Amino acid sequence: GKHVTAQKSKTGRLKSPFIRVEDRSRQYRPFYLQLLSFPFLNYCVPKPYSPFEVDKKYPGQKPTQSKERNKINSDKDCGMPAQFPQKDKKKRGYCECCGKKYEDLQTHLESERHRNFAQSTQYKVVDDIISKLAYEFVAYKDDETGKIKRTKCST
Amino acid sequence: TAGVKKDIEKLYEAVPQLVNVFKIKEKIGEGTFSSVYLATAQLQTGYEEKMALKHLIPTSHPLRIAAELQCLTVAGGQDNVMGVKYCFRKNDHVVIVMPYLEHESFLDILSSLSFEEVREYMFNLFKALRRIHHFGIVHRDVKPSNFLYNRQLKRYALVDFGLAQGTPDTKIELLKTAYSEDQQGSCLQTNPIVALGNSVSVTSPKQIAQHSASKAADRRSSSLSKVQMKQGRGEKEDSVHHSVQRSVFGERNFNVYSSTYQENSSTKLIKQSKIIDVSSRKLITKKKIISTKTVSNGAARKAASGCPLNLLCDCYATDRVCSVCLSRRQQVAPRAGTPGFRAPEVLTKCPTQTTAIDMWSAGIIFLSLLSGRYPFFKASDDLTALAQIMTVRGSRETIQAARTFGKSVVCTQVVPTQNLRTLCEKLRGTNSSSKRSQGEGPSRSENNTALSVAADKPCAPETLGKQIQHLQSFQEGDGALEAKAADMKGWDQVPDEAYDLLDKLLDLNPATRITAKEALLHPFFKDIRL
């Protein structure tokens, strides 16, 4: 949120500097951003950091940098679009199957509504695609995987 | 670690078919919508191979899952587009099996890539993009972590179609579904609702006039996907009025006309950026929502819709906003993806977005490669991102281009467009001044650069000194001057074609922005050896 001055007043003149965007149809609500300072290219920021590394008063600052570095690193390893989520177990989100927001993923998945959907024929569209894929795996011998899976149950 | 072990156990439990087939070794990625594991499998060929198992979040709608699979099966497996080996499902748990490509971390190799490697990297990225665009897939999330790169093997793979959308004429049938569902979702939000007993139809004001009630009821009674595909095709003709929009149900647009709304609107701008991915996942809105949520809101909205919708005010293209324009409904446009890689038309909520948004993202990657900066843009919200784009591409130019796709942009700051070569060389620290003077290493030129920009934005001298030290250790390694010259790796003679291509990728106007097909034919790739 840093340099963003939230629009306190509903109406009136925007405080400079700002950006205001509106659809030319004039049918939609304009949206805007009032900034404390307009971004600028800061060539002083050391490589490989963004030249818009604005928040740091002095880009050389160590703590912020290492923090940033971690963030970047965590993003990189995975081929995934999203960031690592918070470690907490309660995962909030939106269930597309049920069309419903949930506070805790696990609780939602166990809800009757979701379980009904999970066991429904809605997944036929997925199965249809799967049925066209060639299965080319050979099962590992039981004892091998057994070792991995059930370490405690070795005979 | 213990947590990962537990996750692996749970995955085996959720999808028991995996048990004897895969040895799951570790978790290699975790995102909002999936976790990815590294596993080995024994193939019928007799070889053991590494696989990537992507476990989708069980809240994913089957249509979305199927669409992602279809992208992989139809477009994937060729031209640097990730393919699929197999897919396992038990109930709501779906695991997509893909060949594993060991890959570099973009940030780790950014500073050590030779110029020739950068050329090859971009060439191979365009090959992948040409392929998916040929199939009418808009990836929406092109960025380094979704373009796997094995430097040694010179192998590449574009991955993750979890946010993909179809063009109006997409060849991926199931993306047509998603495409039209987007429309539907947006209609739910922004357009009046007509309720017809049990069956509810969602229509734009235009459609209300056009469609008879019976027709609307008819649509609902047929199967969901059929209806949507039908609509998806119909959309083509009507795309001017109909924006490709997404539903943002959870994000509260219902009280648009309530007095409390404006209070909320301030925080909204900021919040938006944090829920992008979530909102992007809401494109599939089902009957349930229609009947429970919107109908109740629909009435209120319908009452209000006649009047404030079309009210004009004098704020347009000025520095003002008033209760009239702020009371209008919010425009909803797709914005899934990653902040720093969004094209200007995405940032300004242009409802019709094309494969050109992926080309912009490719341009941002190229900008990172040429400047040695990653991430290049760093913004917490869309308009800050737009402001940063302006500082590179020019405010006047950005405003002009936005006009071509239907957006009025007002910006108090007038910032000039940057010369891309100068920009990249200054940021990379390979100024033309340094490349001619042999004895002077990059650190020295960086020193000059830093001092020269100090006029723009002063840096504290001590800090500057530290930075230079930092740069020296960063860039020089053992510090031998000889080695440094060899270390230039082609960066001392970046051809003009590179910056010409970058300019065409970062074209602010999506209609004229270079396509993947054209990019592969750009002189920059002349004589590429692969």
XYZ file of C-alpha atoms in Angstrom:
685
model
C 0.000 0.000 0.000
C 2.964 2.300 0.645
C 2.904 5.261 -1.736
C -0.750 4.894 -2.457
C -2.883 7.572 -1.007
C -6.253 6.093 -0.707
C -9.049 8.191 -2.001
C -10.588 9.548 1.121
C -13.119 11.837 -0.379
C -15.599 10.481 -2.802
C -15.683 13.375 -5.104
C -13.706 16.339 -6.179
C -10.298 17.014 -7.569
C -7.675 14.338 -7.570
C -4.458 15.159 -5.873
C -1.432 15.272 -8.092
C 0.339 13.118 -9.068
C -2.386 10.795 -10.173
C -3.488 8.506 -12.951
C -7.108 8.349 -13.908
C -8.505 5.770 -16.307
C -11.968 5.723 -17.755
C -13.571 3.765 -20.520
C -14.314 6.006 -23.449
C -17.853 4.751 -23.504
C -18.253 6.663 -20.229
C -20.473 3.881 -19.017
C -18.218 2.621 -16.308
C -16.818 3.918 -13.116
C -13.478 5.633 -13.632
C -10.609 4.308 -11.569
C -7.649 6.231 -10.419
C -4.579 6.242 -8.282
C -3.109 9.124 -6.361
C 0.548 8.628 -5.681
C 2.816 10.238 -3.157
C 5.433 10.307 -5.842
C 5.406 9.235 -9.436
C 7.630 6.232 -10.125
C 11.002 6.921 -11.667
C 13.787 4.820 -13.094
C 16.375 4.532 -10.393
C 19.674 3.489 -11.902
C 21.239 3.359 -8.453
C 19.457 0.177 -7.537
C 22.047 -2.572 -7.802
C 21.604 -5.433 -10.208
C 19.533 -7.554 -10.502
C 16.884 -5.606 -8.643
C 14.122 -3.644 -10.255
C 14.890 -0.007 -11.011
C 11.500 0.703 -9.421
C 12.553 -0.665 -6.077
C 10.877 2.412 -4.653
C 10.280 1.798 -1.040
C 13.819 1.620 0.020
C 15.058 5.026 0.907
C 18.420 3.840 -0.216
C 18.315 0.885 -2.454
C 21.517 -0.501 -1.044
C 19.810 -1.177 2.253
C 20.545 -4.687 3.294
C 17.535 -5.907 5.226
C 14.999 -5.003 2.611
C 17.127 -6.433 -0.065
C 17.594 -9.805 1.429
C 13.923 -9.933 2.100
C 13.244 -9.139 -1.497
C 15.691 -11.716 -2.604
C 13.898 -14.380 -0.688
C 10.672 -13.439 -2.247
C 12.110 -13.717 -5.691
C 13.745 -16.990 -4.921
C 10.633 -18.563 -3.633
C 8.877 -17.606 -6.798
C 11.453 -18.972 -9.087
C 11.853 -22.601 -8.183
C 8.394 -23.664 -8.962
C 6.930 -23.527 -12.387
C 3.826 -22.195 -10.790
C 2.144 -18.876 -11.278
C 1.413 -18.152 -7.716
C 3.460 -17.359 -4.711
C 3.943 -19.690 -1.834
C 0.919 -19.331 0.327
C 1.082 -18.650 3.983
C 2.069 -21.659 5.942
C -1.075 -21.615 7.979
C -3.404 -24.539 7.617
C -6.522 -22.493 7.198
C -6.573 -21.812 3.537
C -9.242 -19.416 2.439
C -10.434 -19.249 -1.098
C -13.185 -19.738 -3.579
C -14.603 -23.054 -4.697
C -15.503 -23.042 -8.368
C -17.400 -26.267 -8.032
C -19.745 -25.003 -5.376
C -19.625 -21.352 -6.407
C -18.806 -20.493 -2.878
C -16.169 -18.810 -0.805
C -14.700 -20.791 2.032
C -12.717 -19.942 5.114
C -10.931 -23.225 5.488
C -10.121 -25.381 2.483
C -10.144 -28.686 4.314
C -13.464 -28.026 6.000
C -14.996 -27.032 2.713
C -13.715 -30.095 0.901
C -15.345 -32.220 3.554
C -18.657 -30.411 3.374
C -21.582 -32.349 2.048
C -22.134 -30.018 -0.823
C -18.601 -30.318 -2.048
C -18.418 -34.050 -1.524
C -21.546 -34.461 -3.549
C -20.008 -32.480 -6.347
C -16.738 -34.400 -6.061
C -18.577 -37.666 -6.581
C -20.852 -36.383 -9.297
C -20.753 -36.953 -13.009
C -19.538 -33.407 -13.556
C -16.048 -34.759 -14.082
C -17.015 -36.658 -17.183
C -15.482 -33.901 -19.255
C -12.158 -34.625 -17.572
C -12.497 -38.395 -17.864
C -13.249 -38.084 -21.554
C -9.886 -36.478 -22.107
C -8.108 -38.948 -19.863
C -9.583 -41.840 -21.808
C -7.743 -40.661 -24.891
C -4.349 -40.608 -23.220
C -1.957 -43.504 -23.578
C -1.063 -45.170 -20.332
C 2.548 -46.147 -20.532
C 3.556 -46.838 -16.978
C 4.608 -50.062 -15.362
C 3.909 -50.576 -11.695
C 6.851 -50.649 -9.357
C 7.175 -53.787 -7.316
C 5.049 -53.568 -4.255
C 7.804 -53.808 -1.709
C 9.667 -50.849 -3.167
C 6.829 -48.410 -2.981
C 5.742 -50.045 0.225
C 9.021 -49.018 1.722
C 8.419 -45.434 0.803
C 4.847 -45.343 1.806
C 4.727 -47.343 4.953
C 8.049 -47.059 6.624
C 6.649 -48.307 9.895
C 5.132 -51.476 8.495
C 8.233 -53.234 7.273
C 7.827 -56.962 7.562
C 10.852 -32.103 5.445
C 8.020 -33.368 7.574
C 5.407 -31.132 5.996
C 6.272 -32.209 2.496
C 6.356 -35.861 3.514
C 2.897 -35.501 4.895
C 1.734 -33.801 1.716
C 3.109 -36.663 -0.327
C 1.354 -39.217 1.869
C -1.875 -37.296 1.525
C -1.522 -37.209 -2.234
C -1.061 -40.982 -2.371
C -4.120 -41.257 -0.190
C -6.236 -38.923 -2.291
C -5.271 -40.568 -5.567
C -4.404 -44.190 -4.774
C -3.689 -45.007 -8.407
C -0.389 -43.196 -7.931
C 0.819 -45.609 -5.300
C 2.497 -48.288 -7.317
C 3.291 -46.174 -10.307
C 5.193 -43.212 -8.931
C 7.893 -42.715 -6.411
C 7.189 -39.191 -5.365
C 10.445 -37.629 -4.313
C 9.745 -34.062 -3.371
C 7.525 -31.088 -3.750
C 8.961 -28.721 -6.323
C 6.310 -26.075 -6.438
C 3.346 -24.790 -4.585
C 0.921 -22.218 -5.853
C -2.558 -21.088 -5.023
C -4.131 -23.532 -7.409
C -1.784 -26.465 -7.457
C 1.189 -28.231 -6.017
C 3.830 -29.830 -8.170
C 5.841 -32.866 -7.181
C 8.880 -34.532 -8.661
C 8.462 -38.260 -9.094
C 9.957 -41.151 -10.976
C 8.003 -43.698 -12.927
C 8.838 -46.928 -14.655
C 7.833 -46.803 -18.287
C 6.862 -49.632 -20.552
C 9.924 -48.812 -22.595
C 11.925 -50.149 -19.718
C 13.292 -46.813 -18.629
C 12.696 -45.005 -15.425
C 11.875 -41.388 -16.028
C 11.400 -38.272 -14.012
C 7.919 -36.837 -14.000
C 6.271 -33.715 -12.720
C 2.990 -34.411 -10.965
C 0.717 -31.431 -10.808
C -1.964 -31.826 -8.193
C -4.732 -29.338 -8.831
C -6.605 -27.779 -5.977
C -9.798 -29.827 -5.571
C -11.913 -26.692 -5.768
C -11.084 -26.359 -9.474
C -14.097 -26.729 -11.678
C -14.022 -29.804 -13.938
C -14.394 -27.575 -16.975
C -11.319 -25.632 -16.011
C -9.364 -28.805 -15.359
C -10.466 -30.224 -18.677
C -9.532 -27.012 -20.471
C -6.032 -27.085 -19.035
C -5.693 -30.714 -20.029
C -6.934 -29.968 -23.491
C -4.369 -27.207 -23.950
C -1.665 -29.684 -23.009
C -2.956 -32.500 -25.205
C -3.814 -30.435 -28.254
C -1.142 -27.746 -28.294
C 1.471 -29.283 -26.024
C 4.277 -31.705 -26.552
C 5.768 -29.726 -29.418
C 7.607 -26.523 -30.124
C 8.605 -25.928 -26.537
C 5.103 -26.268 -25.193
C 4.782 -28.665 -22.284
C 2.835 -31.802 -23.029
C 1.039 -34.284 -20.858
C 1.926 -37.904 -20.124
C -1.185 -38.934 -18.322
C -3.770 -37.754 -15.867
C -5.167 -39.401 -12.790
C -8.399 -38.594 -11.070
C -10.215 -39.706 -8.016
C -13.289 -37.635 -7.325
C -12.229 -34.021 -7.078
C -8.519 -34.824 -6.971
C -6.812 -34.538 -10.311
C -3.138 -35.095 -10.951
C -1.617 -34.154 -14.295
C 1.546 -36.046 -15.146
C 4.073 -34.243 -17.304
C 7.621 -34.997 -18.347
C 9.995 -33.338 -15.950
C 12.385 -30.781 -17.355
C 15.125 -29.805 -15.013
C 15.454 -26.064 -15.244
C 17.396 -23.054 -14.146
C 16.257 -20.306 -11.906
C 15.949 -17.213 -14.044
C 17.354 -14.943 -11.387
C 20.356 -17.141 -10.773
C 21.458 -17.204 -14.385
C 20.314 -13.751 -15.465
C 23.675 -12.114 -15.007
C 25.698 -14.933 -16.524
C 23.803 -15.534 -19.754
C 25.667 -14.719 -22.921
C 23.990 -12.518 -25.443
C 23.708 -15.482 -27.795
C 21.926 -17.480 -25.112
C 19.465 -14.653 -24.705
C 18.811 -14.695 -28.414
C 18.158 -18.423 -28.337
C 15.987 -18.094 -25.258
C 13.756 -15.538 -26.926
C 13.620 -17.483 -30.159
C 12.428 -20.548 -28.316
C 9.915 -18.579 -26.315
C 8.409 -17.262 -29.531
C 8.258 -20.755 -30.935
C 6.148 -21.789 -27.964
C 3.975 -18.704 -28.224
C 3.475 -19.122 -31.944
C 2.284 -22.632 -31.245
C -0.259 -21.787 -28.552
C -1.465 -18.666 -30.345
C -2.015 -20.731 -33.447
C -4.473 -22.727 -31.362
C -6.144 -19.618 -30.083
C -4.795 -19.920 -26.563
C -4.045 -16.781 -24.606
C -1.718 -18.003 -21.896
C -2.134 -14.933 -19.663
C 0.765 -15.756 -17.400
C 3.874 -15.720 -19.530
C 6.863 -15.098 -17.279
C 10.193 -16.775 -16.588
C 8.890 -19.214 -14.005
C 6.399 -20.509 -16.554
C 9.007 -20.915 -19.252
C 11.302 -23.666 -18.130
C 14.835 -23.403 -19.406
C 17.511 -26.034 -19.287
C 20.632 -24.166 -20.202
C 22.859 -27.147 -20.702
C 20.499 -29.163 -22.828
C 19.140 -26.029 -24.508
C 15.679 -27.227 -23.831
C 12.645 -25.104 -23.159
C 9.065 -25.609 -22.071
C 6.171 -23.242 -21.698
C 4.048 -24.514 -18.847
C 0.866 -23.888 -16.915
C -2.362 -23.332 -18.741
C -4.222 -22.858 -15.524
C -5.120 -19.267 -16.373
C -5.423 -19.663 -20.117
C -8.282 -18.222 -22.102
C -9.441 -18.822 -25.605
C -9.543 -16.335 -28.417
C -12.981 -16.016 -30.006
C -11.902 -18.522 -32.644
C -9.883 -20.798 -30.399
C -9.283 -24.355 -31.503
C -9.418 -25.575 -27.944
C -13.058 -26.486 -27.576
C -13.077 -26.258 -23.830
C -11.606 -22.789 -23.847
C -14.642 -21.689 -25.756
C -16.513 -22.733 -22.732
C -14.304 -20.797 -20.447
C -14.429 -17.893 -22.820
C -18.145 -17.607 -22.774
C -18.304 -18.333 -19.120
C -16.282 -15.275 -18.663
C -18.894 -13.385 -20.478
C -21.537 -14.892 -18.400
C -19.811 -14.135 -15.239
C -19.450 -10.550 -16.162
C -23.014 -10.300 -17.181
C -24.010 -11.514 -13.818
C -22.135 -8.702 -12.387
C -22.612 -5.835 -14.609
C -25.843 -6.428 -16.339
C -29.424 -6.706 -15.312
C -30.716 -10.111 -14.529
C -33.886 -11.573 -15.827
C -35.357 -14.271 -13.678
C -37.768 -16.684 -15.201
C -39.120 -18.951 -12.548
C -36.580 -21.614 -11.945
C -34.482 -20.885 -14.902
C -32.472 -17.784 -14.784
C -30.900 -16.205 -17.750
C -28.186 -13.718 -17.695
C -28.227 -11.129 -20.372
C -26.827 -7.828 -21.289
C -29.260 -4.990 -21.809
C -28.944 -5.448 -25.522
C -29.768 -9.080 -25.272
C -32.817 -8.423 -23.233
C -34.299 -6.709 -26.171
C -33.215 -9.418 -28.516
C -33.900 -12.599 -26.710
C -37.306 -13.884 -26.023
C -37.990 -15.334 -22.652
C -38.536 -18.758 -24.063
C -35.225 -18.745 -25.746
C -33.534 -17.817 -22.551
C -35.259 -20.550 -20.663
C -34.342 -22.928 -23.379
C -30.694 -22.239 -22.972
C -30.640 -23.022 -19.339
C -32.254 -26.356 -19.812
C -29.571 -27.673 -22.048
C -26.305 -28.819 -20.635
C -24.024 -26.219 -19.242
C -21.138 -26.712 -21.551
C -23.264 -26.847 -24.632
C -24.964 -23.660 -23.756
C -21.735 -21.996 -23.140
C -20.092 -23.149 -26.258
C -23.044 -21.932 -28.180
C -22.767 -18.610 -26.529
C -19.082 -18.560 -27.041
C -19.456 -18.779 -30.746
C -22.260 -16.304 -30.782
C -20.000 -13.966 -28.975
C -17.840 -13.429 -31.962
C -20.333 -11.357 -33.804
C -21.275 -9.453 -30.770
C -17.883 -8.879 -29.323
C -18.021 -5.155 -29.624
C -20.733 -4.870 -27.084
C -19.642 -7.786 -25.082
C -16.505 -7.578 -23.320
C -14.467 -10.562 -22.487
C -14.969 -10.172 -18.859
C -14.655 -12.171 -15.770
C -16.805 -12.589 -12.849
C -15.501 -11.270 -9.635
C -18.243 -12.449 -7.464
C -16.499 -12.708 -4.216
C -15.227 -9.227 -4.569
C -18.357 -7.458 -3.822
C -19.790 -5.468 -6.555
C -23.268 -5.754 -5.387
C -23.560 -2.576 -3.463
C -22.430 -0.483 -6.310
C -25.298 1.804 -5.751
C -25.260 1.887 -2.044
C -23.983 4.866 -0.174
C -21.298 2.865 1.558
C -19.734 1.944 -1.696
C -17.547 4.927 -2.155
C -15.949 4.453 1.184
C -14.955 1.006 0.135
C -13.710 2.043 -3.206
C -10.498 3.447 -1.885
C -9.307 0.269 -0.304
C -10.496 -1.620 -3.284
C -7.893 -0.280 -5.615
C -5.217 -1.492 -3.332
C -6.752 -4.779 -2.451
C -7.362 -5.805 -5.993
C -3.829 -6.684 -6.744
C -3.730 -9.222 -3.995
C -6.675 -11.208 -5.132
C -5.989 -11.313 -8.785
C -5.499 -14.977 -8.985
C -8.474 -15.700 -6.896
C -10.716 -13.461 -8.907
C -9.445 -14.925 -12.102
C -10.597 -18.277 -10.913
C -14.142 -17.149 -10.550
C -14.984 -17.246 -14.149
C -17.125 -20.251 -13.804
C -20.268 -19.142 -12.172
C -22.995 -21.651 -11.834
C -26.702 -21.737 -11.402
C -26.182 -21.753 -7.714
C -24.763 -18.314 -7.699
C -27.242 -17.070 -10.125
C -30.142 -18.168 -8.066
C -28.857 -17.331 -4.652
C -26.776 -14.261 -4.978
C -27.593 -12.297 -8.003
C -31.274 -12.509 -8.012
C -31.506 -10.752 -4.731
C -29.104 -8.150 -5.908
C -30.532 -8.173 -9.334
C -33.688 -6.500 -8.272
C -31.924 -3.659 -6.610
C -29.598 -3.286 -9.477
C -32.319 -3.390 -12.026
C -34.090 -0.614 -10.237
C -30.974 1.457 -10.262
C -29.678 0.432 -13.608
C -31.932 2.530 -15.762
C -30.741 5.742 -14.364
C -27.161 6.104 -13.186
C -25.837 3.882 -15.900
C -26.006 6.374 -18.642
C -25.594 9.533 -16.689
C -22.722 11.549 -17.947
C -20.815 14.124 -16.016
C -18.102 16.645 -16.673
C -15.367 14.619 -15.055
C -14.442 12.672 -18.155
C -10.775 13.105 -18.998
C -10.259 15.632 -16.220
C -8.732 15.586 -12.775
C -12.102 15.129 -11.140
C -14.439 12.419 -10.038
C -17.949 12.960 -8.788
C -20.795 11.015 -7.325
C -22.244 10.549 -10.777
C -19.309 8.830 -12.413
C -18.351 7.007 -9.262
C -21.796 5.534 -8.992
C -21.495 3.769 -12.304
C -20.834 0.099 -12.366
C -17.261 -1.022 -12.457
C -15.985 -2.419 -15.689
C -14.790 -5.942 -15.365
C -12.090 -7.263 -17.610
C -9.751 -10.228 -17.367
C -6.664 -9.471 -15.383
C -5.370 -12.835 -14.307
C -1.648 -13.081 -14.385
C 1.331 -11.585 -12.644
C 1.457 -7.835 -11.976
C 4.750 -6.861 -13.586
C 3.936 -8.754 -16.784
C 0.527 -7.285 -17.538
C 0.091 -5.380 -20.779
C -1.298 -1.832 -20.674
C -4.640 -3.015 -22.049
C -4.902 -5.454 -19.166
C -3.962 -2.811 -16.622
C -6.576 -0.419 -17.969
C -9.285 -3.103 -18.043
C -9.705 -3.322 -21.743
C -12.473 -5.869 -22.176
C -11.155 -7.390 -25.367
C -7.775 -8.921 -24.812
C -5.926 -10.964 -27.362
C -2.837 -13.093 -27.705
C -1.000 -9.763 -27.864
C -0.975 -9.694 -24.069
C 1.373 -12.688 -24.114
C 3.660 -10.866 -26.524
C 3.863 -7.946 -24.136
C 4.822 -10.353 -21.359
C 7.493 -11.818 -23.619
C 8.736 -8.270 -24.115
C 9.019 -7.822 -20.368
C 11.102 -10.991 -20.171
C 13.294 -9.667 -22.985
C 13.589 -6.363 -21.155
C 14.790 -8.249 -18.085
C 17.325 -10.176 -20.127
C 18.687 -7.080 -21.832
C 18.786 -4.928 -18.712
C 19.837 -7.608 -16.261
C 16.966 -6.681 -13.957
C 14.415 -9.108 -12.611
C 11.699 -8.460 -11.888
C 11.845 -5.368 -14.041
C 8.605 -3.761 -12.943
C 7.701 -3.811 -9.337
C 4.231 -2.623 -8.564
C 1.641 -3.594 -6.032
C -1.290 -2.432 -8.095
C -2.266 -2.053 -11.711
C -2.041 1.705 -11.990
C 1.362 1.866 -10.375
C 2.391 -0.723 -12.912
C 0.987 1.514 -15.634
C 2.917 4.468 -14.257
C 6.103 2.430 -14.367
C 5.420 1.478 -17.951
C 4.999 5.178 -18.728
C 8.426 5.966 -17.337
C 9.890 3.541 -19.847
C 7.610 4.010 -22.842
C 6.485 7.578 -22.310
C 3.305 9.001 -20.810
C 2.086 10.696 -23.961
C 2.626 7.527 -25.971
C 0.838 5.414 -23.396
C -2.146 7.737 -23.312
C -2.329 7.821 -27.089
C -2.213 4.062 -27.410
C -4.852 3.618 -24.737
C -7.173 5.760 -26.766
C -6.961 3.240 -29.597
C -8.367 0.552 -27.352
C -11.046 2.712 -25.872
C -9.491 4.087 -22.723
C -9.095 7.630 -21.567
C -5.997 7.938 -19.445
C -5.184 11.112 -17.575
C -1.773 11.375 -16.006
C -0.391 14.427 -14.252
C 3.169 13.454 -14.885
C 4.688 13.962 -18.276
C 7.510 11.500 -18.718
C 9.449 10.962 -21.917
C 9.935 7.681 -23.687
C 13.298 6.084 -23.031
C 15.779 5.000 -25.604
C 15.698 1.276 -25.020
C 19.367 0.696 -25.733
C 20.476 3.434 -23.391
C 18.073 2.252 -20.738
C 19.164 -1.366 -20.894
C 22.856 -0.607 -21.093
C 22.691 1.747 -18.156
C 20.808 -0.778 -16.089
C 23.035 -3.640 -17.113
C 26.167 -1.595 -16.649
C 27.497 -2.123 -20.144
C 27.501 1.434 -21.351
C 28.880 2.097 -24.746
C 31.432 4.336 -23.063
C 32.922 1.391 -21.244
C 32.962 -1.043 -24.073
C 35.410 0.996 -26.061
C 37.867 1.705 -23.292
C 39.503 -1.654 -22.740
C 41.012 -1.277 -19.334
C 37.857 0.058 -17.790
C 35.678 -2.622 -16.395
C 31.943 -2.546 -16.082
C 32.234 -1.395 -12.504
C 33.848 1.806 -13.606
C 31.171 2.499 -16.139
C 28.523 1.729 -13.593
C 30.179 4.315 -11.442
C 29.756 6.867 -14.173
C 26.231 5.814 -14.782
C 25.339 6.056 -11.180
C 26.852 9.496 -10.885
C 25.206 10.720 -14.028
C 21.777 9.754 -12.864
C 22.439 11.191 -9.474
C 21.144 14.377 -10.959
C 17.831 12.715 -11.622
C 17.532 11.260 -8.215
C 20.311 11.783 -5.777
C 21.683 8.810 -3.959
C 23.566 9.238 -0.739
C 27.281 9.074 -1.531
C 28.027 6.414 1.069
C 25.285 4.237 -0.219
C 26.500 4.743 -3.692
C 29.949 3.645 -2.690
C 28.606 0.508 -1.145
C 26.628 -0.230 -4.200
C 29.619 0.099 -6.378
C 31.520 -2.267 -4.158
C 28.632 -4.598 -4.313
C 28.590 -4.352 -8.045
C 32.259 -5.002 -8.265
C 32.051 -8.184 -6.309
C 28.945 -9.128 -8.153
C 30.288 -8.633 -11.621
C 33.990 -9.127 -11.445
C 34.468 -12.321 -9.558
C 38.252 -12.699 -9.385
C 38.645 -9.231 -10.798
C 41.019 -10.083 -13.615
C 40.750 -7.532 -16.374
C 41.441 -10.051 -19.098
C 38.677 -12.291 -17.937
C 36.362 -9.331 -17.898
C 36.778 -8.656 -21.566
C 35.920 -12.258 -22.342
C 33.129 -11.999 -19.848
C 31.324 -9.519 -22.002
C 29.778 -12.521 -23.741
C 28.556 -10.469 -26.591
C 27.068 -7.791 -24.386
C 29.521 -5.217 -25.682
C 27.967 -5.403 -29.109
C 24.259 -5.847 -28.802
C 22.861 -5.232 -32.281
C 20.191 -2.635 -32.980
C 17.850 -5.434 -34.015
C 17.582 -6.503 -30.403
C 16.192 -3.158 -29.331
C 14.047 -2.917 -32.418
C 12.413 -6.213 -31.511
C 12.044 -5.124 -27.907
C 10.356 -1.957 -29.129
C 7.884 -3.991 -31.175
C 7.107 -6.303 -28.275
C 6.550 -3.406 -25.930
C 4.273 -1.743 -28.456
C 1.687 0.045 -26.350
C -0.930 -0.606 -28.993
C -1.998 -4.256 -28.919
C -3.338 -4.050 -32.470
C 0.075 -3.270 -33.921
C 2.193 -5.208 -31.431
C 4.341 -7.850 -33.094
C 2.984 -11.407 -33.175
C 4.944 -14.524 -32.312
C 4.985 -15.589 -35.912
C 6.360 -12.239 -37.005
C 8.868 -12.141 -34.174
C 10.443 -15.394 -35.339
C 11.036 -13.757 -38.701
C 12.532 -10.623 -37.187
C 16.098 -9.811 -38.312
C 17.211 -10.261 -34.715
C 17.004 -14.013 -35.287
C 18.782 -13.997 -38.608
C 21.113 -16.991 -38.884
C 20.154 -18.344 -35.526
C 21.963 -21.577 -34.867
C 20.061 -24.082 -32.850
